[in-house]
PDB file of C-alpha atoms in Angstrom:
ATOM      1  CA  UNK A   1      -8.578  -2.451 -14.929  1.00  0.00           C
ATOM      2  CA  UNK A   2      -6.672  -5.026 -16.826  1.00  0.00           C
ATOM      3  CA  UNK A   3      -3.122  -4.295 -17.843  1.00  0.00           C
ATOM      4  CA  UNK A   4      -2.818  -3.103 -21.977  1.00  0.00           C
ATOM      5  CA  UNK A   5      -1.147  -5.002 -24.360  1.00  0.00           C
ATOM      6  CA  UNK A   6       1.496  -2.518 -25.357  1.00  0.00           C
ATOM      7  CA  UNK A   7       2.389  -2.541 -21.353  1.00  0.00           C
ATOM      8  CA  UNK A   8       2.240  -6.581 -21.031  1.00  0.00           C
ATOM      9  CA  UNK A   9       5.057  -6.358 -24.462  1.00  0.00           C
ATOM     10  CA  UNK A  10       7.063  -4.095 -23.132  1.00  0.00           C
ATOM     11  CA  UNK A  11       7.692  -5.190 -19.646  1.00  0.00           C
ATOM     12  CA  UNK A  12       8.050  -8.724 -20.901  1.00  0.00           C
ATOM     13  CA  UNK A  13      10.924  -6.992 -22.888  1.00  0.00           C
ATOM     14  CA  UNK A  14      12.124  -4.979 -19.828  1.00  0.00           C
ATOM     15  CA  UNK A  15      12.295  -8.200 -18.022  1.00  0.00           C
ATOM     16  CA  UNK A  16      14.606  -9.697 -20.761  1.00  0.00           C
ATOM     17  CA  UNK A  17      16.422  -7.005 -20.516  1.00  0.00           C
ATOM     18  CA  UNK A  18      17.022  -7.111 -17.208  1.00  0.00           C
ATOM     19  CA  UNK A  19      17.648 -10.417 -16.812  1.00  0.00           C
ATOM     20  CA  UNK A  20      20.888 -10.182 -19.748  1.00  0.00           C
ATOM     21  CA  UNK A  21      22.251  -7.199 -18.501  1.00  0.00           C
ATOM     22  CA  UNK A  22      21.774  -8.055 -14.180  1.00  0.00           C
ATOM     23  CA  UNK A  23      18.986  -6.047 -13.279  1.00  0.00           C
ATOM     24  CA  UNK A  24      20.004  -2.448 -14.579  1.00  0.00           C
ATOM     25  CA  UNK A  25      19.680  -0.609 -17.891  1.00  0.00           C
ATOM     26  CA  UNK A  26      19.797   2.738 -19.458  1.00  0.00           C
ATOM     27  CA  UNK A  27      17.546   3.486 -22.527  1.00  0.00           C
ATOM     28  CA  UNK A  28      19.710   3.389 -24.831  1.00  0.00           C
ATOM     29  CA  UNK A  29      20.124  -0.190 -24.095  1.00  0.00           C
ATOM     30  CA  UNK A  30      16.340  -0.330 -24.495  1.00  0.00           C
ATOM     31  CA  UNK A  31      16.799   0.442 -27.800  1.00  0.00           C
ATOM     32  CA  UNK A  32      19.678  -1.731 -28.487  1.00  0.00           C
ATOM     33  CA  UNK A  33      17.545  -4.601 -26.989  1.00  0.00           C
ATOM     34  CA  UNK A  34      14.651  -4.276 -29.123  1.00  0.00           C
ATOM     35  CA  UNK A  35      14.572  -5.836 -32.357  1.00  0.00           C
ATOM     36  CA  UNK A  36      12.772  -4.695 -35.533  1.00  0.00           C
ATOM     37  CA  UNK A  37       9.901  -6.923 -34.711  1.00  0.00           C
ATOM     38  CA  UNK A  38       9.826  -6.184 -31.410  1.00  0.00           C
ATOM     39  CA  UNK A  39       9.424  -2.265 -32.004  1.00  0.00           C
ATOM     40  CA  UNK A  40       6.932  -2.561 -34.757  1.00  0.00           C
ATOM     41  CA  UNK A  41       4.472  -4.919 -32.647  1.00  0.00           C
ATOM     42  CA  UNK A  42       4.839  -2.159 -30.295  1.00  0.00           C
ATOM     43  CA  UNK A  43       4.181   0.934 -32.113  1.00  0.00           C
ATOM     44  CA  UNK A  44       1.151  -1.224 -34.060  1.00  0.00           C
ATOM     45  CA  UNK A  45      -0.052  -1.839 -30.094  1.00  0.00           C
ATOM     46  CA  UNK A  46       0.431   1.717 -29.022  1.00  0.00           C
ATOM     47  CA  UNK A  47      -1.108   2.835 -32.465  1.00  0.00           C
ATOM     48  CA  UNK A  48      -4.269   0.739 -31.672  1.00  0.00           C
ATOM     49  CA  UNK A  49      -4.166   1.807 -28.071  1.00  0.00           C
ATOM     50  CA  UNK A  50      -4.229   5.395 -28.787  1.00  0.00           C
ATOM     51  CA  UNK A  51      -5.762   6.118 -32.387  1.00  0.00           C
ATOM     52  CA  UNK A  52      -5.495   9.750 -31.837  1.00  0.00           C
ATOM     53  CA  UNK A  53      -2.237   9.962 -31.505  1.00  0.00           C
ATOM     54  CA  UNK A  54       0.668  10.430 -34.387  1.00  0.00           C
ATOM     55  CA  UNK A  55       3.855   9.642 -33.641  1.00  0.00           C
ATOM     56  CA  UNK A  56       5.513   6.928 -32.303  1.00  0.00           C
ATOM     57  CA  UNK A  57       5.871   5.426 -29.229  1.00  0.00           C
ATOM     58  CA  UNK A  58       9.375   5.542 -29.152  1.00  0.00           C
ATOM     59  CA  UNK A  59       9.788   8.754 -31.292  1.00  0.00           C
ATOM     60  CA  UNK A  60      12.073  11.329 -28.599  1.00  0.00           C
ATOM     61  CA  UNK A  61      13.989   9.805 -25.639  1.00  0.00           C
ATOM     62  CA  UNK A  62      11.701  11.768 -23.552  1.00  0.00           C
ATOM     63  CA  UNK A  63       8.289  10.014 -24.835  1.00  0.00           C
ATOM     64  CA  UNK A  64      10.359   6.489 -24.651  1.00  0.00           C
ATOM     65  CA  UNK A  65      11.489   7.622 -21.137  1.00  0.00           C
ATOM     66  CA  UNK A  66       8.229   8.188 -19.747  1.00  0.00           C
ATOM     67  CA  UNK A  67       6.378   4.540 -21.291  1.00  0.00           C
ATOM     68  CA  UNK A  68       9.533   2.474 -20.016  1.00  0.00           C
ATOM     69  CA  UNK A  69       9.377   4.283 -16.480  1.00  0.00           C
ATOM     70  CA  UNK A  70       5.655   3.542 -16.644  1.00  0.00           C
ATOM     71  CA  UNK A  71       5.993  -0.140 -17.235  1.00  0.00           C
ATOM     72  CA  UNK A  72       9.117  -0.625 -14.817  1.00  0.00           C
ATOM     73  CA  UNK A  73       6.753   1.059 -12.067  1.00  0.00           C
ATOM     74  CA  UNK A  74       4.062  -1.096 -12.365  1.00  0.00           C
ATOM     75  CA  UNK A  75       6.781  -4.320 -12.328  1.00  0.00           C
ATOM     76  CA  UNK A  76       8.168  -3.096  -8.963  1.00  0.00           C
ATOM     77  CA  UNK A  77      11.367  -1.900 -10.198  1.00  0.00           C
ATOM     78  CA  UNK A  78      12.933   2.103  -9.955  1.00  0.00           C
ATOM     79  CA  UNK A  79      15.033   4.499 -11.759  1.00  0.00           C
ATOM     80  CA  UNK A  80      17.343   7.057 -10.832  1.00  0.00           C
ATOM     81  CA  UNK A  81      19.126   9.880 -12.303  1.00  0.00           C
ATOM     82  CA  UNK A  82      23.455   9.169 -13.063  1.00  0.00           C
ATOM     83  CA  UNK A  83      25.361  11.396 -14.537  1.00  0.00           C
ATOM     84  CA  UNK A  84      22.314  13.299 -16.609  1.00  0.00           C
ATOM     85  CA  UNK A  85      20.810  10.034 -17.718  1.00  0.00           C
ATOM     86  CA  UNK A  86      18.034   7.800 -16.287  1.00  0.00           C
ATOM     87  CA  UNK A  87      18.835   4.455 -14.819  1.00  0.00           C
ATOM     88  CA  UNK A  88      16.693   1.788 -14.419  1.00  0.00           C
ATOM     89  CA  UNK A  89      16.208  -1.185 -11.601  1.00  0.00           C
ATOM     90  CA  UNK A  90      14.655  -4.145 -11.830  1.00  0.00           C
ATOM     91  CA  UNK A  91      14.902  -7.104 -10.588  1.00  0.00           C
ATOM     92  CA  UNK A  92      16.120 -10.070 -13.061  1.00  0.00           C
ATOM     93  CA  UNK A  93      14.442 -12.843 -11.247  1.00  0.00           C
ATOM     94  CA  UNK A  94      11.416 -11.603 -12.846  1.00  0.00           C
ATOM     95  CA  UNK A  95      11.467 -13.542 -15.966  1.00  0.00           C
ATOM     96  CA  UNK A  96      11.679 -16.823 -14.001  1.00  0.00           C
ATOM     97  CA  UNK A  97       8.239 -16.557 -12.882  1.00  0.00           C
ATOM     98  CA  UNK A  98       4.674 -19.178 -14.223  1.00  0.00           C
ATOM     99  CA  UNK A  99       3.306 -17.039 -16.260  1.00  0.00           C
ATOM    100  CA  UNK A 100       1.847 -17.706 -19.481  1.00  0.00           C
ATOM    101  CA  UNK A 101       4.456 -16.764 -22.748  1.00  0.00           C
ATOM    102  CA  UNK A 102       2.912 -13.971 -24.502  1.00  0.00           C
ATOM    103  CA  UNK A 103       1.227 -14.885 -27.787  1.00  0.00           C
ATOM    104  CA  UNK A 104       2.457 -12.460 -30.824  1.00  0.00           C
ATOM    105  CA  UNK A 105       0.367 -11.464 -33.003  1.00  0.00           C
TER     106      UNK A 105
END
């Protein structure tokens, strides 16, 4: 089964992420992170993924929660719970990897 777009965006984002801020992040640096572009190819690739669905992608902390935990699964990294609010692991030596840039649409 090959990987969805939506998933291939966002980890490529996670790995930024993780990279600039050493390998751990909350989600509310997720959201900081993302840019305007950045979250509207995302919910226009989530929107196209799932046609039946409404909202947003990254409408309630809970939805957002469960898509980044998703993505940083499938990259190998964790999460634990601090203080009442996820924390995520992944490694930042990700990003330096050959694999082809993703092409924006």
């Amino acid at each position: 089964m090959q990987e969805s777009t939506f998933d291939q965006y966002l980890g490529h984002e996670l790995r930024r992420l993780a990279f600039v801020s050493g390998g751990t992040f909350k989600i509310t640096d997720v959201k900081e992170h993302l840019m305007n572009y950045d979250r509207h190819y995302l919910n226009k690739a989530y929107a196209k993924e799932n046609p039946k669905v409404t909202w947003n992608w990254d409408s309630f902390p809970d939805r957002m929660n469960r898509h980044v935990y998703r993505v940083v699964k499938a990259l190998g990294g964790a999460r634990q719970k601090i203080r009442n609010r996820w924390v995520y692991e992944l490694r930042s030596d990700l990003l330096i990897s050959r694999q082809k840039p993703l092409a924006v649409a």
